[in-house]
PDB file of C-alpha atoms and ligand atoms in Angstrom:
ATOM      1  CA  MET A   1      -0.296   0.214   0.147  1.00  0.00           C
ATOM      2  CA  ILE A   2       0.971   3.738   0.032  1.00  0.00           C
ATOM      3  CA  CYS A   3       1.180   5.776   2.678  1.00  0.00           C
ATOM      4  CA  ALA A   4       0.192   9.658   2.459  1.00  0.00           C
ATOM      5  CA  PRO A   5       0.620  11.340   5.821  1.00  0.00           C
ATOM      6  CA  SER A   6      -1.902  14.111   6.478  1.00  0.00           C
ATOM      7  CA  PHE A   7       0.219  16.794   8.040  1.00  0.00           C
ATOM      8  CA  LEU A   8      -2.522  18.296   9.994  1.00  0.00           C
ATOM      9  CA  SER A   9      -1.350  16.614  13.307  1.00  0.00           C
ATOM     10  CA  SER A  10       2.077  18.684  12.487  1.00  0.00           C
ATOM     11  CA  ASN A  11       3.244  21.142  14.745  1.00  0.00           C
ATOM     12  CA  PHE A  12       2.895  24.188  12.474  1.00  0.00           C
ATOM     13  CA  SER A  13       5.637  25.843  13.787  1.00  0.00           C
ATOM     14  CA  LYS A  14       8.155  24.380  12.575  1.00  0.00           C
ATOM     15  CA  LEU A  15       6.237  23.128   9.809  1.00  0.00           C
ATOM     16  CA  LYS A  16       9.607  22.188   7.185  1.00  0.00           C
ATOM     17  CA  GLN A  17      11.421  20.211   9.509  1.00  0.00           C
ATOM     18  CA  GLU A  18       8.332  18.256   9.572  1.00  0.00           C
ATOM     19  CA  ILE A  19       7.406  17.880   6.014  1.00  0.00           C
ATOM     20  CA  LEU A  20      11.038  16.795   6.445  1.00  0.00           C
ATOM     21  CA  SER A  21      11.254  13.941   9.062  1.00  0.00           C
ATOM     22  CA  ILE A  22       8.535  12.156   6.695  1.00  0.00           C
ATOM     23  CA  ASN A  23      10.752  12.146   3.414  1.00  0.00           C
ATOM     24  CA  GLU A  24      10.375   8.517   2.837  1.00  0.00           C
ATOM     25  CA  ALA A  25       6.834   9.566   1.950  1.00  0.00           C
ATOM     26  CA  LYS A  26       5.684   9.065  -1.878  1.00  0.00           C
ATOM     27  CA  TRP A  27       2.408  10.715  -1.028  1.00  0.00           C
ATOM     28  CA  LEU A  28       1.687  13.663   1.317  1.00  0.00           C
ATOM     29  CA  HIS A  29      -1.952  14.478   1.860  1.00  0.00           C
ATOM     30  CA  PHE A  30      -3.686  17.894   2.744  1.00  0.00           C
ATOM     31  CA  ASP A  31      -5.815  18.701   4.685  1.00  0.00           C
ATOM     32  CA  VAL A  32      -8.250  21.726   3.157  1.00  0.00           C
ATOM     33  CA  MET A  33     -10.521  22.228   5.139  1.00  0.00           C
ATOM     34  CA  ASP A  34     -12.941  26.043   4.902  1.00  0.00           C
ATOM     35  CA  GLY A  35     -14.964  25.881   8.052  1.00  0.00           C
ATOM     36  CA  LEU A  36     -18.257  25.480   6.246  1.00  0.00           C
ATOM     37  CA  PHE A  37     -18.086  22.392   4.817  1.00  0.00           C
ATOM     38  CA  VAL A  38     -16.581  21.242   8.405  1.00  0.00           C
ATOM     39  CA  SER A  39     -16.490  23.373  11.210  1.00  0.00           C
ATOM     40  CA  ASN A  40     -12.687  23.779  11.024  1.00  0.00           C
ATOM     41  CA  THR A  41     -10.255  25.627   9.314  1.00  0.00           C
ATOM     42  CA  THR A  42      -6.801  24.602   8.241  1.00  0.00           C
ATOM     43  CA  TYR A  43      -5.563  26.047   5.177  1.00  0.00           C
ATOM     44  CA  ASP A  44      -6.031  26.314   1.439  1.00  0.00           C
ATOM     45  CA  HIS A  45      -3.576  26.144  -1.700  1.00  0.00           C
ATOM     46  CA  GLN A  46      -1.228  28.448  -0.339  1.00  0.00           C
ATOM     47  CA  MET A  47       0.203  25.718   1.575  1.00  0.00           C
ATOM     48  CA  LEU A  48       1.194  23.922  -1.572  1.00  0.00           C
ATOM     49  CA  LYS A  49       3.126  26.507  -2.910  1.00  0.00           C
ATOM     50  CA  THR A  50       4.845  26.756   0.112  1.00  0.00           C
ATOM     51  CA  ILE A  51       5.897  22.755   0.590  1.00  0.00           C
ATOM     52  CA  GLY A  52       6.165  22.879  -2.845  1.00  0.00           C
ATOM     53  CA  GLU A  53       9.216  24.851  -2.562  1.00  0.00           C
ATOM     54  CA  PHE A  54      10.684  21.808  -0.755  1.00  0.00           C
ATOM     55  CA  SER A  55       8.622  18.704  -1.203  1.00  0.00           C
ATOM     56  CA  ASN A  56       8.440  17.024  -5.155  1.00  0.00           C
ATOM     57  CA  GLN A  57       6.045  14.289  -3.241  1.00  0.00           C
ATOM     58  CA  VAL A  58       2.599  13.053  -5.064  1.00  0.00           C
ATOM     59  CA  PHE A  59       0.166  16.038  -3.192  1.00  0.00           C
ATOM     60  CA  ASP A  60      -3.378  14.629  -2.244  1.00  0.00           C
ATOM     61  CA  CYS A  61      -5.514  16.935  -2.234  1.00  0.00           C
ATOM     62  CA  HIS A  62      -8.117  16.519  -0.074  1.00  0.00           C
ATOM     63  CA  LEU A  63     -11.220  19.840  -0.239  1.00  0.00           C
ATOM     64  CA  MET A  64     -13.128  19.522   2.728  1.00  0.00           C
ATOM     65  CA  ILE A  65     -14.800  22.606   1.553  1.00  0.00           C
ATOM     66  CA  GLU A  66     -18.152  24.155  -0.431  1.00  0.00           C
ATOM     67  CA  LYS A  67     -18.417  24.719  -3.892  1.00  0.00           C
ATOM     68  CA  PRO A  68     -15.225  23.042  -4.550  1.00  0.00           C
ATOM     69  CA  GLU A  69     -16.116  24.137  -8.861  1.00  0.00           C
ATOM     70  CA  LYS A  70     -15.183  27.157  -7.448  1.00  0.00           C
ATOM     71  CA  TYR A  71     -11.418  26.960  -5.735  1.00  0.00           C
ATOM     72  CA  VAL A  72     -10.601  23.796  -7.968  1.00  0.00           C
ATOM     73  CA  ASP A  73      -8.005  26.177  -9.965  1.00  0.00           C
ATOM     74  CA  ASN A  74      -6.019  27.200  -6.801  1.00  0.00           C
ATOM     75  CA  TYR A  75      -5.366  23.584  -5.981  1.00  0.00           C
ATOM     76  CA  ILE A  76      -4.801  23.233  -9.897  1.00  0.00           C
ATOM     77  CA  GLU A  77      -2.426  25.759 -10.951  1.00  0.00           C
ATOM     78  CA  ASN A  78       0.096  25.135  -7.126  1.00  0.00           C
ATOM     79  CA  GLY A  79       0.971  21.270  -8.228  1.00  0.00           C
ATOM     80  CA  ALA A  80      -2.085  18.870  -7.101  1.00  0.00           C
ATOM     81  CA  ASP A  81      -1.222  15.628  -8.258  1.00  0.00           C
ATOM     82  CA  TYR A  82      -4.722  14.740  -6.548  1.00  0.00           C
ATOM     83  CA  ILE A  83      -7.842  16.444  -6.470  1.00  0.00           C
ATOM     84  CA  THR A  84     -10.671  14.984  -3.920  1.00  0.00           C
ATOM     85  CA  PHE A  85     -13.791  16.892  -3.562  1.00  0.00           C
ATOM     86  CA  HIS A  86     -16.690  15.566  -1.173  1.00  0.00           C
ATOM     87  CA  TYR A  87     -19.243  14.488  -2.433  1.00  0.00           C
ATOM     88  CA  GLU A  88     -21.981  15.632  -0.103  1.00  0.00           C
ATOM     89  CA  ALA A  89     -20.445  19.661  -1.369  1.00  0.00           C
ATOM     90  CA  SER A  90     -20.758  18.628  -5.352  1.00  0.00           C
ATOM     91  CA  HIS A  91     -24.048  19.598  -6.980  1.00  0.00           C
ATOM     92  CA  ASN A  92     -22.428  17.997 -10.810  1.00  0.00           C
ATOM     93  CA  PRO A  93     -19.523  15.907  -9.620  1.00  0.00           C
ATOM     94  CA  LEU A  94     -19.085  14.296 -12.884  1.00  0.00           C
ATOM     95  CA  LYS A  95     -18.719  17.820 -14.603  1.00  0.00           C
ATOM     96  CA  LEU A  96     -16.602  18.607 -11.810  1.00  0.00           C
ATOM     97  CA  ILE A  97     -14.237  15.489 -11.939  1.00  0.00           C
ATOM     98  CA  GLN A  98     -14.171  15.732 -16.026  1.00  0.00           C
ATOM     99  CA  TYR A  99     -12.505  19.801 -15.277  1.00  0.00           C
ATOM    100  CA  ILE A 100     -10.380  18.316 -13.009  1.00  0.00           C
ATOM    101  CA  GLN A 101      -8.895  15.913 -15.407  1.00  0.00           C
ATOM    102  CA  SER A 102      -8.798  17.729 -18.741  1.00  0.00           C
ATOM    103  CA  LYS A 103      -6.096  20.781 -16.825  1.00  0.00           C
ATOM    104  CA  GLY A 104      -4.002  16.933 -16.124  1.00  0.00           C
ATOM    105  CA  VAL A 105      -4.988  16.395 -13.175  1.00  0.00           C
ATOM    106  CA  LYS A 106      -6.174  12.780 -11.056  1.00  0.00           C
ATOM    107  CA  ALA A 107      -9.456  13.269  -9.954  1.00  0.00           C
ATOM    108  CA  GLY A 108     -11.263  12.315  -6.679  1.00  0.00           C
ATOM    109  CA  ILE A 109     -14.513  12.114  -4.894  1.00  0.00           C
ATOM    110  CA  SER A 110     -14.688  11.459  -0.695  1.00  0.00           C
ATOM    111  CA  ILE A 111     -17.726  10.574   1.278  1.00  0.00           C
ATOM    112  CA  LYS A 112     -18.289  10.510   5.350  1.00  0.00           C
ATOM    113  CA  PRO A 113     -18.875   7.536   6.946  1.00  0.00           C
ATOM    114  CA  ASN A 114     -23.028   8.144   6.616  1.00  0.00           C
ATOM    115  CA  THR A 115     -22.995   8.948   3.127  1.00  0.00           C
ATOM    116  CA  ARG A 116     -24.043   5.140   1.273  1.00  0.00           C
ATOM    117  CA  VAL A 117     -21.467   3.904  -1.003  1.00  0.00           C
ATOM    118  CA  GLU A 118     -23.479   2.966  -4.004  1.00  0.00           C
ATOM    119  CA  VAL A 119     -23.944   6.452  -4.710  1.00  0.00           C
ATOM    120  CA  LEU A 120     -20.988   7.170  -5.922  1.00  0.00           C
ATOM    121  CA  ASP A 121     -22.240   3.985  -8.718  1.00  0.00           C
ATOM    122  CA  ASP A 122     -22.770   6.173 -11.761  1.00  0.00           C
ATOM    123  CA  LEU A 123     -19.717   8.146 -11.133  1.00  0.00           C
ATOM    124  CA  LEU A 124     -16.825   4.946 -11.050  1.00  0.00           C
ATOM    125  CA  GLU A 125     -15.553   4.541 -14.566  1.00  0.00           C
ATOM    126  CA  TYR A 126     -14.349   8.118 -14.769  1.00  0.00           C
ATOM    127  CA  LEU A 127     -13.069   8.152 -11.552  1.00  0.00           C
ATOM    128  CA  ASP A 128      -8.819   8.542 -10.856  1.00  0.00           C
ATOM    129  CA  LEU A 129      -9.212   7.779  -7.168  1.00  0.00           C
ATOM    130  CA  ILE A 130     -11.865   7.524  -4.421  1.00  0.00           C
ATOM    131  CA  LEU A 131     -11.236   8.382  -0.904  1.00  0.00           C
ATOM    132  CA  ILE A 132     -13.332   6.654   1.957  1.00  0.00           C
ATOM    133  CA  MET A 133     -13.339   8.641   5.099  1.00  0.00           C
ATOM    134  CA  SER A 134     -13.353   6.375   8.122  1.00  0.00           C
ATOM    135  CA  VAL A 135     -13.376   9.397  10.731  1.00  0.00           C
ATOM    136  CA  GLU A 136     -15.834  11.851  10.435  1.00  0.00           C
ATOM    137  CA  PRO A 137     -13.917  14.785   8.456  1.00  0.00           C
ATOM    138  CA  GLY A 138     -13.327  17.755  10.242  1.00  0.00           C
ATOM    139  CA  LYS A 139     -10.572  16.573  12.478  1.00  0.00           C
ATOM    140  CA  GLY A 140      -7.252  14.112  13.385  1.00  0.00           C
ATOM    141  CA  GLY A 141      -6.627  11.518  15.973  1.00  0.00           C
ATOM    142  CA  GLN A 142     -10.210  10.383  16.398  1.00  0.00           C
ATOM    143  CA  LYS A 143     -11.307   6.420  16.207  1.00  0.00           C
ATOM    144  CA  PHE A 144     -11.717   4.199  13.383  1.00  0.00           C
ATOM    145  CA  ILE A 145     -15.332   3.258  11.698  1.00  0.00           C
ATOM    146  CA  PRO A 146     -15.394   0.189  10.489  1.00  0.00           C
ATOM    147  CA  ASN A 147     -17.994   0.650   8.208  1.00  0.00           C
ATOM    148  CA  ALA A 148     -15.362   1.844   6.106  1.00  0.00           C
ATOM    149  CA  LEU A 149     -14.117  -1.755   5.482  1.00  0.00           C
ATOM    150  CA  ASP A 150     -17.337  -2.627   3.217  1.00  0.00           C
ATOM    151  CA  LYS A 151     -17.410   0.357   1.284  1.00  0.00           C
ATOM    152  CA  ILE A 152     -14.073  -0.830   0.126  1.00  0.00           C
ATOM    153  CA  ASN A 153     -13.971  -4.361   0.201  1.00  0.00           C
ATOM    154  CA  TYR A 154     -17.547  -3.621  -1.983  1.00  0.00           C
ATOM    155  CA  LEU A 155     -15.261  -0.471  -4.255  1.00  0.00           C
ATOM    156  CA  ASN A 156     -12.644  -3.249  -4.413  1.00  0.00           C
ATOM    157  CA  ASN A 157     -15.101  -5.932  -5.896  1.00  0.00           C
ATOM    158  CA  ILE A 158     -16.796  -3.492  -8.672  1.00  0.00           C
ATOM    159  CA  ARG A 159     -13.587  -2.657  -9.993  1.00  0.00           C
ATOM    160  CA  THR A 160     -12.445  -6.531 -10.186  1.00  0.00           C
ATOM    161  CA  GLN A 161     -15.713  -7.136 -11.819  1.00  0.00           C
ATOM    162  CA  LYS A 162     -15.259  -4.067 -14.859  1.00  0.00           C
ATOM    163  CA  LYS A 163     -11.719  -3.688 -14.824  1.00  0.00           C
ATOM    164  CA  TYR A 164     -12.182  -0.362 -14.103  1.00  0.00           C
ATOM    165  CA  GLU A 165      -8.649   1.278 -12.512  1.00  0.00           C
ATOM    166  CA  TYR A 166      -9.453   3.889  -9.831  1.00  0.00           C
ATOM    167  CA  LEU A 167      -7.278   3.797  -6.494  1.00  0.00           C
ATOM    168  CA  ILE A 168      -8.733   3.290  -3.233  1.00  0.00           C
ATOM    169  CA  GLU A 169      -7.895   5.208  -0.507  1.00  0.00           C
ATOM    170  CA  VAL A 170      -8.876   5.309   3.577  1.00  0.00           C
ATOM    171  CA  ASP A 171      -8.739   7.770   5.722  1.00  0.00           C
ATOM    172  CA  GLY A 172      -8.918   8.543   9.230  1.00  0.00           C
ATOM    173  CA  GLY A 173      -8.098   7.115  12.341  1.00  0.00           C
ATOM    174  CA  ILE A 174      -5.040   4.681  10.693  1.00  0.00           C
ATOM    175  CA  GLN A 175      -2.343   2.512  12.556  1.00  0.00           C
ATOM    176  CA  PHE A 176      -1.007  -1.123  11.989  1.00  0.00           C
ATOM    177  CA  ASP A 177      -4.167  -3.137  13.035  1.00  0.00           C
ATOM    178  CA  THR A 178      -6.448  -0.717  10.554  1.00  0.00           C
ATOM    179  CA  ALA A 179      -4.173  -0.914   7.932  1.00  0.00           C
ATOM    180  CA  LYS A 180      -3.975  -4.687   7.875  1.00  0.00           C
ATOM    181  CA  MET A 181      -7.770  -4.939   7.756  1.00  0.00           C
ATOM    182  CA  VAL A 182      -8.016  -1.849   4.953  1.00  0.00           C
ATOM    183  CA  LYS A 183      -6.051  -3.493   2.967  1.00  0.00           C
ATOM    184  CA  ASN A 184      -7.208  -6.845   2.968  1.00  0.00           C
ATOM    185  CA  VAL A 185     -10.797  -5.863   1.827  1.00  0.00           C
ATOM    186  CA  GLY A 186      -8.468  -3.924  -1.007  1.00  0.00           C
ATOM    187  CA  CYS A 187      -7.433  -0.741  -0.175  1.00  0.00           C
ATOM    188  CA  ASP A 188      -4.750   1.221  -1.948  1.00  0.00           C
ATOM    189  CA  VAL A 189      -3.492   4.070  -0.183  1.00  0.00           C
ATOM    190  CA  ILE A 190      -3.757   5.264   3.264  1.00  0.00           C
ATOM    191  CA  VAL A 191      -3.800   8.514   4.933  1.00  0.00           C
ATOM    192  CA  VAL A 192      -1.694   8.696   8.254  1.00  0.00           C
ATOM    193  CA  GLY A 193      -2.005  12.003  10.243  1.00  0.00           C
ATOM    194  CA  SER A 194      -1.674  11.445  14.246  1.00  0.00           C
ATOM    195  CA  PHE A 195       0.555   7.673  14.510  1.00  0.00           C
ATOM    196  CA  ILE A 196       2.855   9.275  12.032  1.00  0.00           C
ATOM    197  CA  PHE A 197       3.092  12.796  13.995  1.00  0.00           C
ATOM    198  CA  ASN A 198       2.907  11.830  17.413  1.00  0.00           C
ATOM    199  CA  GLN A 199       6.104   9.486  17.191  1.00  0.00           C
ATOM    200  CA  SER A 200       9.598  10.011  16.353  1.00  0.00           C
ATOM    201  CA  ASN A 201      10.548   7.259  13.880  1.00  0.00           C
ATOM    202  CA  ARG A 202       8.279   8.559  11.684  1.00  0.00           C
ATOM    203  CA  ASN A 203      10.103   7.208   8.006  1.00  0.00           C
ATOM    204  CA  GLN A 204      10.373   4.034   9.881  1.00  0.00           C
ATOM    205  CA  ILE A 205       6.228   4.074  10.844  1.00  0.00           C
ATOM    206  CA  ILE A 206       5.801   4.861   7.432  1.00  0.00           C
ATOM    207  CA  LYS A 207       7.478   1.515   6.111  1.00  0.00           C
ATOM    208  CA  GLU A 208       6.250  -0.586   8.340  1.00  0.00           C
ATOM    209  CA  LEU A 209       2.466   1.235   7.011  1.00  0.00           C
ATOM    210  CA  GLU A 210       2.920   0.549   3.332  1.00  0.00           C
ATOM    211  CA  ASN A 211       4.031  -3.349   3.888  1.00  0.00           C
ATOM    212  CA  VAL A 212       1.824  -4.380   6.866  1.00  0.00           C
TER     213      VAL A 212
HETATM  214  C1  DX5 B 301     -10.108  14.220   8.883  1.00  0.00           C
HETATM  215  C2  DX5 B 301      -8.898  14.498   8.181  1.00  0.00           C
HETATM  216  C3  DX5 B 301      -7.881  13.735   8.200  1.00  0.00           C
HETATM  217  C4  DX5 B 301      -7.089  13.212   9.463  1.00  0.00           C
HETATM  218  C5  DX5 B 301      -6.263  11.633   9.362  1.00  0.00           C
HETATM  219  O1  DX5 B 301     -10.538  15.313   8.649  1.00  0.00           O
HETATM  220  O2  DX5 B 301      -9.192  14.577   6.467  1.00  0.00           O
HETATM  221  O3  DX5 B 301      -6.831  13.473   7.181  1.00  0.00           O
HETATM  222  O4  DX5 B 301      -6.446  14.473   9.451  1.00  0.00           O
HETATM  223  O5  DX5 B 301      -5.663  12.283  10.738  1.00  0.00           O
HETATM  224  P1  DX5 B 301      -6.079  10.907  11.990  1.00  0.00           P
HETATM  225  O6  DX5 B 301      -4.388   9.436  10.606  1.00  0.00           O
HETATM  226  O7  DX5 B 301      -4.877  11.273  12.639  1.00  0.00           O
HETATM  227  O8  DX5 B 301      -7.105  10.328  12.363  1.00  0.00           O
HETATM  228 ZN1   ZN B 302      -8.133  13.593   4.600  1.00  0.00          ZN
END
């Protein structure tokens, strides 16, 4: 599996050092929150510009924002490799998926724990990535919600049957035990925040998570 560290739980007063401490990670997960779609606010596309000065990791942008269609250009123009918006925040997801892809950026969609995975059925053939939230979006350090496992399994089965190519990513409450559970049902990318940033041997933890 690929590990995409989320630096939401890192020490922002020494951000460059914190990002460099996970330099072995191939992906970096950006948790963008607008205070509307979720009650917290974090940062916007400026963060991609700042971190882009010293990182060439895959920028995996998770937009927990209202009206994502209004803001995606900011992320396209500042080095996003994947842009994932929320199904619950979009009026025309297929149009936005195709717009993002027309700009040469991979398009993902995310669903919250209470959203049924079947709502994505008609979009699957178009998507590069599906992000299954295994916590309520809005903050790090929460407990893994097991209904994510059925959703990952569902998406993995359809992918196999219909030979789709999307990546399945999971986000929230991932540690060694839950990483094993999601891998067993077909997950490709794990977002890990507090479990990595609460420890000092971060690159070691990343390697072990990728090989559970
Ligand atoms: C929550 C974010 C997650 C979160 C994961 O809204 O989308 O990426 O930071 O953090 P942990 O791994 O601490 O649950
Ligand atoms: Zn996230």
